[in-house]
PDB file of C-alpha atoms in Angstrom:
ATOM      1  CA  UNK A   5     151.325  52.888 316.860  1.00  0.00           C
ATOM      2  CA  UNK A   6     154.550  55.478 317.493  1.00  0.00           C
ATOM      3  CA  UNK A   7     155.425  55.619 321.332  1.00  0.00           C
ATOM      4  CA  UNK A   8     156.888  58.853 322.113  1.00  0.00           C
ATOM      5  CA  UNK A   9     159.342  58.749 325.127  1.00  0.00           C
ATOM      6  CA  UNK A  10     158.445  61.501 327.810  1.00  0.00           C
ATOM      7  CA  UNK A  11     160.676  64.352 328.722  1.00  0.00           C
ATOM      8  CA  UNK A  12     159.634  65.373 332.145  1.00  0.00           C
ATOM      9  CA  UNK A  13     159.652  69.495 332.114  1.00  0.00           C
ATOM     10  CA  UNK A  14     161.100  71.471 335.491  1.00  0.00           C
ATOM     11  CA  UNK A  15     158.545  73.860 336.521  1.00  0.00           C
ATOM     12  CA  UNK A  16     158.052  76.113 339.119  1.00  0.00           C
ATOM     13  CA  UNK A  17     156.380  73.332 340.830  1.00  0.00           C
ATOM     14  CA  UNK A  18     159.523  71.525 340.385  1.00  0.00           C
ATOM     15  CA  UNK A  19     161.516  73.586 342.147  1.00  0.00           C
ATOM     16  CA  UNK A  20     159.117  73.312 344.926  1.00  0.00           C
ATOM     17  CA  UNK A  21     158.867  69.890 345.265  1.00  0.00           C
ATOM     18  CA  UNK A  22     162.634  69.105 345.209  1.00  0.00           C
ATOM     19  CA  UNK A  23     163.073  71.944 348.366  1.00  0.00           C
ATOM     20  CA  UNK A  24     160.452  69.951 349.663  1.00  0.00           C
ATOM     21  CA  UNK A  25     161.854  66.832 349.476  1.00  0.00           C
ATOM     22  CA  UNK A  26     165.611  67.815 350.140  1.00  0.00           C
ATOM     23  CA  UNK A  27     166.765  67.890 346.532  1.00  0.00           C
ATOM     24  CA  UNK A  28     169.420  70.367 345.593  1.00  0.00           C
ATOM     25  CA  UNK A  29     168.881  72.248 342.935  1.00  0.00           C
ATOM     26  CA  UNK A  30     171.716  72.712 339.868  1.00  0.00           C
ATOM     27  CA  UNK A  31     171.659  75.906 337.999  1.00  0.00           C
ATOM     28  CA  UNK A  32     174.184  77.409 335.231  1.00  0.00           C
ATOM     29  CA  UNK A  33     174.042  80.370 333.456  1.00  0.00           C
ATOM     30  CA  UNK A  34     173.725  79.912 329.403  1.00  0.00           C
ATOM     31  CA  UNK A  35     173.616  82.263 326.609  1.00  0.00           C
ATOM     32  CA  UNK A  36     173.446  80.720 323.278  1.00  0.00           C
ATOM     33  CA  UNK A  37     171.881  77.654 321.535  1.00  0.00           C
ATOM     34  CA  UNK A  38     175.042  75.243 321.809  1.00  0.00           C
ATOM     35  CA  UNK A  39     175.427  75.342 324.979  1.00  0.00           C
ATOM     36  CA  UNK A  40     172.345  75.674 326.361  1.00  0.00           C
ATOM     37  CA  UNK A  41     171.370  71.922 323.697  1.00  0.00           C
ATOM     38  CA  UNK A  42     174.704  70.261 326.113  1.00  0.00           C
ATOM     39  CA  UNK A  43     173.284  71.249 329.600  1.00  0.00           C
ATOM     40  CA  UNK A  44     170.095  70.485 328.901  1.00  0.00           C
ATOM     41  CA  UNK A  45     171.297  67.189 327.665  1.00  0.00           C
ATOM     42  CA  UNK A  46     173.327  67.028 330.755  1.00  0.00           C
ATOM     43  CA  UNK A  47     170.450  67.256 332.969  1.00  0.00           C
ATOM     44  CA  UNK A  48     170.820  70.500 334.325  1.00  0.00           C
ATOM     45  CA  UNK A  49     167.474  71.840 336.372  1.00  0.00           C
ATOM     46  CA  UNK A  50     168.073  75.273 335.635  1.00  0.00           C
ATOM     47  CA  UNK A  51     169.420  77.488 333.054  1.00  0.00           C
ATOM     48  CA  UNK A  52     170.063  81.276 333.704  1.00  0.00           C
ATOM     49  CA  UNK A  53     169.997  83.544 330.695  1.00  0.00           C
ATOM     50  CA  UNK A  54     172.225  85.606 333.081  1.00  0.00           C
ATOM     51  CA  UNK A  55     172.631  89.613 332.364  1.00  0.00           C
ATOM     52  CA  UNK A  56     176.269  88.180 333.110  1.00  0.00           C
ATOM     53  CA  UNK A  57     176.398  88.100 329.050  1.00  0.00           C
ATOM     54  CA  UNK A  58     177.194  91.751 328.972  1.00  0.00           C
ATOM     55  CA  UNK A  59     180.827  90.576 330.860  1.00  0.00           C
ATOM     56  CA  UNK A  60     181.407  87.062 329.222  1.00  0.00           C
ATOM     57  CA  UNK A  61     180.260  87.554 325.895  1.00  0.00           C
ATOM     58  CA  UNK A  62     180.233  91.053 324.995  1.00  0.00           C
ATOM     59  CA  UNK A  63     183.833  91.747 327.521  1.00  0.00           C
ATOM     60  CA  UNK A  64     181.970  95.006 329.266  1.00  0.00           C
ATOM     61  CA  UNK A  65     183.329  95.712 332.817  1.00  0.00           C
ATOM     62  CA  UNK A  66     179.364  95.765 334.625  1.00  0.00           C
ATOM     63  CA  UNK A  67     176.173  93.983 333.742  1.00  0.00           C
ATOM     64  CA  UNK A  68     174.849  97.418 333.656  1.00  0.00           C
ATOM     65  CA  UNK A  69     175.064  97.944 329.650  1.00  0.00           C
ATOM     66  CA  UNK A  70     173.403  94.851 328.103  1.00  0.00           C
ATOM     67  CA  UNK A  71     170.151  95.774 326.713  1.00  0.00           C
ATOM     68  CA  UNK A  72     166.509  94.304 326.679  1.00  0.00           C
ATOM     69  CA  UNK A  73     167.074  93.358 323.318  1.00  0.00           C
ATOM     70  CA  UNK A  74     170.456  91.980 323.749  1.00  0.00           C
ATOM     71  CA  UNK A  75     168.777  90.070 326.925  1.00  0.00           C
ATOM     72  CA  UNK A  76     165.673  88.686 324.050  1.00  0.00           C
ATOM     73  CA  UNK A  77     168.166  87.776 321.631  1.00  0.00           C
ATOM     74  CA  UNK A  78     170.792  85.425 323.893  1.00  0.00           C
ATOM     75  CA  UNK A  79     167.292  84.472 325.694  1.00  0.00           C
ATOM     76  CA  UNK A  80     165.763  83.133 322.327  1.00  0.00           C
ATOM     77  CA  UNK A  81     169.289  81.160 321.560  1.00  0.00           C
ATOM     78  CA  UNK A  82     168.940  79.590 324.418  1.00  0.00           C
ATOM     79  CA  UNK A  83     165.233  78.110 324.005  1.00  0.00           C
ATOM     80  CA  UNK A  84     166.263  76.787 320.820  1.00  0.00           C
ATOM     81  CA  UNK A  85     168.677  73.997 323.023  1.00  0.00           C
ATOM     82  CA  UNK A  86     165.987  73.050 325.372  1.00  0.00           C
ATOM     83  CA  UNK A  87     163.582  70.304 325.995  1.00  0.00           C
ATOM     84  CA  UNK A  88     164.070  69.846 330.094  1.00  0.00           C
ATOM     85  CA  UNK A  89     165.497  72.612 331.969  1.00  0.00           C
ATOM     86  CA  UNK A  90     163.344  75.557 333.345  1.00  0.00           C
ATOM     87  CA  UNK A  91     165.112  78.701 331.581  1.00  0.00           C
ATOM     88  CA  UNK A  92     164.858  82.219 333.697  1.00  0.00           C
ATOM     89  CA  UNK A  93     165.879  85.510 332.111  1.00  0.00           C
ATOM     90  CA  UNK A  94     167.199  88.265 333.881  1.00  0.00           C
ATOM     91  CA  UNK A  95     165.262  91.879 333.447  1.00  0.00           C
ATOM     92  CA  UNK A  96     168.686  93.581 332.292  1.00  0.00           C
ATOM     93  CA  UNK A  97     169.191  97.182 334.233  1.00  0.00           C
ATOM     94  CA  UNK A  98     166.844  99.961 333.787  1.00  0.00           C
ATOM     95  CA  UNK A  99     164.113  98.181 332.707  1.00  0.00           C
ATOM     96  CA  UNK A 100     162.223  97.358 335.761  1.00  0.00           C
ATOM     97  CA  UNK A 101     163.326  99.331 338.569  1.00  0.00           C
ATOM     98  CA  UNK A 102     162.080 102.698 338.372  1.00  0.00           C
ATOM     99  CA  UNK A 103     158.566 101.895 336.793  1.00  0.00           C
ATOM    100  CA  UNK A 104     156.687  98.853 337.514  1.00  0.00           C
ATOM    101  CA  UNK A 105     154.353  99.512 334.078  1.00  0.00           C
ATOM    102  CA  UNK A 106     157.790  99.059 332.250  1.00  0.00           C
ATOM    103  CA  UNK A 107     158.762  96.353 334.394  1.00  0.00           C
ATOM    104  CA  UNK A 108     155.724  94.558 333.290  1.00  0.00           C
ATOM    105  CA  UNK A 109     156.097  95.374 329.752  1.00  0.00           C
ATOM    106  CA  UNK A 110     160.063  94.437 329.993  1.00  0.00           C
ATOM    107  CA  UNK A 111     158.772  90.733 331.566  1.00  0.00           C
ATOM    108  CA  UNK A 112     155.868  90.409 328.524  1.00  0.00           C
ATOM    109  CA  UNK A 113     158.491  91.074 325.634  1.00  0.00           C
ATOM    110  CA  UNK A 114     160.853  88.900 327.326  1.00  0.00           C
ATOM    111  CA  UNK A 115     158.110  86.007 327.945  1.00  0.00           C
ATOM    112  CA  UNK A 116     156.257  86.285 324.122  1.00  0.00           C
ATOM    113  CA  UNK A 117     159.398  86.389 322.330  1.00  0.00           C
ATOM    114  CA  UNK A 118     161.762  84.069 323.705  1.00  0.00           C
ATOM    115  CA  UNK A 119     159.260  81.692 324.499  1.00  0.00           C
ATOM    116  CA  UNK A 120     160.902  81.426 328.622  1.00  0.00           C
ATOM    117  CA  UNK A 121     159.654  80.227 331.410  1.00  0.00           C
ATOM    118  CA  UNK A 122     159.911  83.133 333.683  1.00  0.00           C
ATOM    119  CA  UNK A 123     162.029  86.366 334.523  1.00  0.00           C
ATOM    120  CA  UNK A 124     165.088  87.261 336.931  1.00  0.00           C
ATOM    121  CA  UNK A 125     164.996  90.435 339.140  1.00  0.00           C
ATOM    122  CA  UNK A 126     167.438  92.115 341.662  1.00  0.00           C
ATOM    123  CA  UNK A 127     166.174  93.931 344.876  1.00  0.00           C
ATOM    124  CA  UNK A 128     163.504  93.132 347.592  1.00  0.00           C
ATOM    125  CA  UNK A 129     161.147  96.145 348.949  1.00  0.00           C
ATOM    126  CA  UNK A 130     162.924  98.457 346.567  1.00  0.00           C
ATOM    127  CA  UNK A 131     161.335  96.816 343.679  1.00  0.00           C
ATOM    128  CA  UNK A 132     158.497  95.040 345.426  1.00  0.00           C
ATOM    129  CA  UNK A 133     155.809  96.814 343.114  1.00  0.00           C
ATOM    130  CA  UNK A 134     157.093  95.179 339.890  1.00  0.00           C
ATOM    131  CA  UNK A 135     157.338  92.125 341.446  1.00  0.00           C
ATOM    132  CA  UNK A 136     153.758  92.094 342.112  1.00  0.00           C
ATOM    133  CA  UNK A 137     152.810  93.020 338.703  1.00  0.00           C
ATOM    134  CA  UNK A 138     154.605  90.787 337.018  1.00  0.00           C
ATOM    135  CA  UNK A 139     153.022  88.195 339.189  1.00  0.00           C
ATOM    136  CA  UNK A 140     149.618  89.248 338.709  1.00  0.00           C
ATOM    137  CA  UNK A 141     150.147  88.755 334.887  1.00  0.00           C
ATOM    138  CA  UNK A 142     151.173  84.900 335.328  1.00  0.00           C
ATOM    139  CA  UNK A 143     154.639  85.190 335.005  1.00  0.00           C
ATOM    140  CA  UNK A 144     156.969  83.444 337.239  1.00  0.00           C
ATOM    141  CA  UNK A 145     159.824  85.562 339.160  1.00  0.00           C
ATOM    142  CA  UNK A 146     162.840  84.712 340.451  1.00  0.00           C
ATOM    143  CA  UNK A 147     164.665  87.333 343.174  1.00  0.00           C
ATOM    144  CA  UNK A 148     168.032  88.148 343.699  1.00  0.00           C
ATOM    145  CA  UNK A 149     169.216  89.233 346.923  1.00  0.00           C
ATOM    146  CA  UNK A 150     172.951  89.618 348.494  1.00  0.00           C
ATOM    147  CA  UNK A 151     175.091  91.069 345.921  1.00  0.00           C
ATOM    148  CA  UNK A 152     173.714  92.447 343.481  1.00  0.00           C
ATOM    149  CA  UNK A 153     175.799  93.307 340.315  1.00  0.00           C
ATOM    150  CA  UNK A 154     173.401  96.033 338.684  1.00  0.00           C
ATOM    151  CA  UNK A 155     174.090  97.956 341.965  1.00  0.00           C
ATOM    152  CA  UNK A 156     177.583  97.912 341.897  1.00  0.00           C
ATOM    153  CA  UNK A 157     178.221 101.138 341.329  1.00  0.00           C
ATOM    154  CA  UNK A 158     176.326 101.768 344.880  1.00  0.00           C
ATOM    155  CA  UNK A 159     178.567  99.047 346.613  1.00  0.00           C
ATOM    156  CA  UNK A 160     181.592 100.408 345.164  1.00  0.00           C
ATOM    157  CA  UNK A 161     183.211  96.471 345.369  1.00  0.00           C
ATOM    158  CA  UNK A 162     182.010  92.991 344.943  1.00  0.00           C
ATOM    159  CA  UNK A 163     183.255  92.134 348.670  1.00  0.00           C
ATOM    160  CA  UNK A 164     181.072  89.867 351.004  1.00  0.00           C
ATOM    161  CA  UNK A 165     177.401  91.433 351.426  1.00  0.00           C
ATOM    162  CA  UNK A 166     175.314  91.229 354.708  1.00  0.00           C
ATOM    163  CA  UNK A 167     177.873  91.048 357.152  1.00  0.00           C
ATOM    164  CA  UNK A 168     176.576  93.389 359.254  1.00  0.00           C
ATOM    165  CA  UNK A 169     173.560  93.210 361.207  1.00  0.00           C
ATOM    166  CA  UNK A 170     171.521  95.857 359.816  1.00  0.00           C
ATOM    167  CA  UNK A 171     172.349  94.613 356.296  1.00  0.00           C
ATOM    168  CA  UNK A 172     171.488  90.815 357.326  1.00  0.00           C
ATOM    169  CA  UNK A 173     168.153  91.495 358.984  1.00  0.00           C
ATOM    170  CA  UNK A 174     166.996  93.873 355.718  1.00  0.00           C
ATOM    171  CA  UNK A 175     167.678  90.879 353.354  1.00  0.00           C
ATOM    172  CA  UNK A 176     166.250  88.278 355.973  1.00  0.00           C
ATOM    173  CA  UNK A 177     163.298  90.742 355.513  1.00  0.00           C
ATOM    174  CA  UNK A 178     163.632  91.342 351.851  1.00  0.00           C
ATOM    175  CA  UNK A 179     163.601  87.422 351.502  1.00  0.00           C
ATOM    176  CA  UNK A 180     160.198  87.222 353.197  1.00  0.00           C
ATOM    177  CA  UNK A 181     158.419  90.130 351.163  1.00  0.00           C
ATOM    178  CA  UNK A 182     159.070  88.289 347.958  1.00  0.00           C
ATOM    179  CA  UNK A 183     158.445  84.971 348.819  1.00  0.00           C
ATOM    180  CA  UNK A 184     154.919  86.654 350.136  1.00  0.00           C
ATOM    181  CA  UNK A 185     155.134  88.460 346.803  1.00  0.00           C
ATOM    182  CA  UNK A 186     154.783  84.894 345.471  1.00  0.00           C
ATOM    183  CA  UNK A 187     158.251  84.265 343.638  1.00  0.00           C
ATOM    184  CA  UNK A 188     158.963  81.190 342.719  1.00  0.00           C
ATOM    185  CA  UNK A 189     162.629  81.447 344.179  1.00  0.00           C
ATOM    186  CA  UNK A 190     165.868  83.261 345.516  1.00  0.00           C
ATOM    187  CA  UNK A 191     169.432  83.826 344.328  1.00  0.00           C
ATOM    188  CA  UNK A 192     171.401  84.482 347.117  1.00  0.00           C
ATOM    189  CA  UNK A 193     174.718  86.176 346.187  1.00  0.00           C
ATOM    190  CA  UNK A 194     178.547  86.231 348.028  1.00  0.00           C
ATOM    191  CA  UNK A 195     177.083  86.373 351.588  1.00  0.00           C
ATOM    192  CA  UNK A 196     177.825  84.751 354.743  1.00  0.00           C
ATOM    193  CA  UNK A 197     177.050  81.074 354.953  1.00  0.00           C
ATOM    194  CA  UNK A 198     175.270  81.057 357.999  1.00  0.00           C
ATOM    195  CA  UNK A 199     172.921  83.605 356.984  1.00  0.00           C
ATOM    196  CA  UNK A 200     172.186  81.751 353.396  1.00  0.00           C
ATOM    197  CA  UNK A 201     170.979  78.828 355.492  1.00  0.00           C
ATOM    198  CA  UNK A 202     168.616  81.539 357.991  1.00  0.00           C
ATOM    199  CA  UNK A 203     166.865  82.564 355.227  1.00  0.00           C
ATOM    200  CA  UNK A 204     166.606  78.989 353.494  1.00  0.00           C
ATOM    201  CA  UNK A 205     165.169  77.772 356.638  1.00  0.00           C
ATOM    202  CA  UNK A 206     162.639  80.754 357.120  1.00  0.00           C
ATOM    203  CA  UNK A 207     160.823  80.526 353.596  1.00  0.00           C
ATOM    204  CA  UNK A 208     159.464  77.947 351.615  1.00  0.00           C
ATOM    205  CA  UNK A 209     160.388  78.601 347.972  1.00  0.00           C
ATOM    206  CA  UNK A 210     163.853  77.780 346.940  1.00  0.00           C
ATOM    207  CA  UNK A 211     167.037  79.722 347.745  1.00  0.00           C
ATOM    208  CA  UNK A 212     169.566  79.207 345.354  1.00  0.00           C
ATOM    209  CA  UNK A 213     173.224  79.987 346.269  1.00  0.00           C
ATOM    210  CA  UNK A 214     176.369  81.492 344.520  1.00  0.00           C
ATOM    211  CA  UNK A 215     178.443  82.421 347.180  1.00  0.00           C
ATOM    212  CA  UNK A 216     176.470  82.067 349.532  1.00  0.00           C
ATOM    213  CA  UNK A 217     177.582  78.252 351.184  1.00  0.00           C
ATOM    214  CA  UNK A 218     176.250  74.719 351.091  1.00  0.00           C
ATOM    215  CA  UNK A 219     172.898  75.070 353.519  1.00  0.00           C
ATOM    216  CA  UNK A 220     170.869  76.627 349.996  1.00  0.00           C
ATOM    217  CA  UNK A 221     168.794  74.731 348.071  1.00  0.00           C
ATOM    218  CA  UNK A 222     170.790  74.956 345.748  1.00  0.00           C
ATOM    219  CA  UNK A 223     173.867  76.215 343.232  1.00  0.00           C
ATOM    220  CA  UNK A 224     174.626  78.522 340.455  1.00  0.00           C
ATOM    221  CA  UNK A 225     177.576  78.973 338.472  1.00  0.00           C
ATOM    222  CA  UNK A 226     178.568  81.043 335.494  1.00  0.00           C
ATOM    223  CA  UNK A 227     179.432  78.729 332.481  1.00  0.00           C
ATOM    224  CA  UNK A 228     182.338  80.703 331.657  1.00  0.00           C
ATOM    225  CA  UNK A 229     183.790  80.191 335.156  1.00  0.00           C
ATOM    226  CA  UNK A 230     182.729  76.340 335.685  1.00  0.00           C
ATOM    227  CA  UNK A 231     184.351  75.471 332.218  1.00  0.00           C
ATOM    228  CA  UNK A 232     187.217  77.794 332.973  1.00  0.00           C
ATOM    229  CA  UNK A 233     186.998  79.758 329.808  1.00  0.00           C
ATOM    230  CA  UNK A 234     187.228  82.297 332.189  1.00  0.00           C
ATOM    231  CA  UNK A 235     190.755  82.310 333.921  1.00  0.00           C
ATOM    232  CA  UNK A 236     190.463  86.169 335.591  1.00  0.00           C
ATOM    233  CA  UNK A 237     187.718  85.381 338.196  1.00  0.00           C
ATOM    234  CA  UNK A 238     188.868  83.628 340.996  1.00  0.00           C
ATOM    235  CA  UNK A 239     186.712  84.116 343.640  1.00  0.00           C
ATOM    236  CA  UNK A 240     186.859  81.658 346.800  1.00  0.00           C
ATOM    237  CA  UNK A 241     182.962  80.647 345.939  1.00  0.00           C
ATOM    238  CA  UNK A 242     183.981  78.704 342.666  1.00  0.00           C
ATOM    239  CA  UNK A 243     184.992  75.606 341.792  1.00  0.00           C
ATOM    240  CA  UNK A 244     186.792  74.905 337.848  1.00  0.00           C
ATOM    241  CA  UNK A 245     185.215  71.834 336.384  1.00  0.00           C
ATOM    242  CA  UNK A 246     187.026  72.324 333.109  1.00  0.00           C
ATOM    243  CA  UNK A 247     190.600  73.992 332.135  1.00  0.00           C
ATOM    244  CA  UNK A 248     188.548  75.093 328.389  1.00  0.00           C
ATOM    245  CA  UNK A 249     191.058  77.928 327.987  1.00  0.00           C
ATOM    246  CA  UNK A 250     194.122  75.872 328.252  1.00  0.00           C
ATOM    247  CA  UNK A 251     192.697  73.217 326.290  1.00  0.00           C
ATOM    248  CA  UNK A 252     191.114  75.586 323.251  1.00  0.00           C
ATOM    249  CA  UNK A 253     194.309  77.127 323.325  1.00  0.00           C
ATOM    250  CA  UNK A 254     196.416  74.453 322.573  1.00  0.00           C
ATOM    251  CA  UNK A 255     194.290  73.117 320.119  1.00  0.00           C
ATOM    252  CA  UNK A 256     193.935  76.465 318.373  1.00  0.00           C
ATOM    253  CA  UNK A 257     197.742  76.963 318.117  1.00  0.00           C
ATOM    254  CA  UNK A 258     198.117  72.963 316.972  1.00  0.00           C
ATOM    255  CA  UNK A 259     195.852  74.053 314.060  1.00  0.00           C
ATOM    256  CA  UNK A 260     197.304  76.951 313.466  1.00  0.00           C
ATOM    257  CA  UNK A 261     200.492  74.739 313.114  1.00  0.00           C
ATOM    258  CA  UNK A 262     199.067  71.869 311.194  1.00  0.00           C
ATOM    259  CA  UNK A 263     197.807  74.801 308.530  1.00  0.00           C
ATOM    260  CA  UNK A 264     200.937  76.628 307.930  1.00  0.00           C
ATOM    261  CA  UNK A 265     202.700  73.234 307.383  1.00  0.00           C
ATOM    262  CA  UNK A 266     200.398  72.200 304.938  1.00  0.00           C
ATOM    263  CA  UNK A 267     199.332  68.778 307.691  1.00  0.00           C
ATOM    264  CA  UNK A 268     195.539  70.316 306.988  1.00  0.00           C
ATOM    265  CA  UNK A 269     193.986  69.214 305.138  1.00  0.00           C
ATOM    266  CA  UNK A 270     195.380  65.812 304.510  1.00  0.00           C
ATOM    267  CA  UNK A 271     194.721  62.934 301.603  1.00  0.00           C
ATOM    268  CA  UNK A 272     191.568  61.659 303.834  1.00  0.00           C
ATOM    269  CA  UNK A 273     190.301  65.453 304.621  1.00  0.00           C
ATOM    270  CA  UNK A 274     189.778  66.374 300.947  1.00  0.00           C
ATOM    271  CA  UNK A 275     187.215  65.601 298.212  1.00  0.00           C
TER     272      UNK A 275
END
């Protein structure tokens, strides 16, 4: 008889249970098969398919022109890598907002051919009639509140959100219409601490921070800026686990050196 280890899946009810019980939660963004195989590996909880992949991997200025199919495509890479982690994908701009029908049919293309686990969405009342269809179909959603990068042309900077009062007491609000909604969970983005850890306090489901303080459930990073591929964006929020561009760097330029002095391949690299 074959004994097949278990690998213990994070689900929604997951999530719940380790708010519950006082667990943070660790999330990173991911966008291809390789990386997505080492987090997993790694232990992460959750893994973002983050519209973020129209800045880090395809070098536009906004998240605003990464498409649905773009979205599918990094989104499928990813599922490839993983056995554990709970994988959400982000509903890229313009294909939820205006029109909940295509909201729904955005979430269904993203769920049957990428094989996720459930969809990302920025806004609270604004977009609180997609939310509730994508619920009603079974698929699990995941808000985003604070700063919210698909509106930055509306912001007009990616400064500190909710600082005021009115702003603070719409998300507080915001916050409670989609955990009534029935989302699974918050992103709360680049706002004051003390208001991260209202709104963690005043709902249930999990509020996961970037930005946004220590009292959230938990944290989110963009792989890029964890592993310090990226060296641009230094915001005060993030912490470098990795120097990857100094270190790729050098060992780019060694092999570009071992190559033009004929080093590589050696004796024992050659058939």
């Amino acid at each position: 008889m074959s004994i097949h280890s278990e690998i213990k899946k994070v689900t929604t009810h997951t999530l719940q249970r380790m708010k519950a019980n006082g667990e943070k939660i660790s999330m990173i963004t991911a966008y291809d098969y390789s990386f997505a195989r080492i987090f997993d590996a790694a232990g992460i909880d959750v893994i973002l398919v983050g519209d973020s992949a129209s800045n880090v991997m395809a070098g536009h200025e906004t998240t605003l022109p990464i498409t649905l199919d773009q979205m599918i495509y990094h989104a499928s890479s990813v599922m490839r890598g993983v056995n554990r982690a709970f994988v959400v994908v982000d509903l890229p701009f313009g294909s939820y907002q205006s029109n909940s029908k295509e909201a729904l049919a955005s979430a269904i293309r993203i769920m049957k051919e990428t094989g996720a686990h459930g969809i990302k969405c920025e806004g609270g009342e604004e977009i609180l009639e997609s939310v509730h269809r994508i619920l009603a179909a079974g698929i699990p959603v995941i808000g985003h509140l604070g700063l919210t990068p698909q509106s930055i042309y509306k912001f007009g900077t990616y400064t500190v959100r909710a600082r005021e009062e009115a702003e603070a007491e719409k998300l507080k609000k915001d916050a409670k219409l989609l955990e009534e909604a029935g989302c699974s969970a918050i992103v709360l983005e680049k706002i004051p601490a003390d208001l991260a850890k209202t709104v963690a306090e005043s709902v249930q489901i999990p509020i996961i921070g970037i930005g946004a303080g220590r009292y959230c459930d938990g944290q989110v990073l963009v792989m890029h800026d964890l592993l310090g591929i990226n060296t641009e964006f230094q915001p005060r929020f993030l912490r470098r686990y990795l120097k990857l561009h100094e270190e790729i760097t050098g060992a780019v330029r060694q092999y570009i050196t071992d190559v033009k002095s004929s080093d590589f391949p050696n004796e024992q690299e050659q058939y």
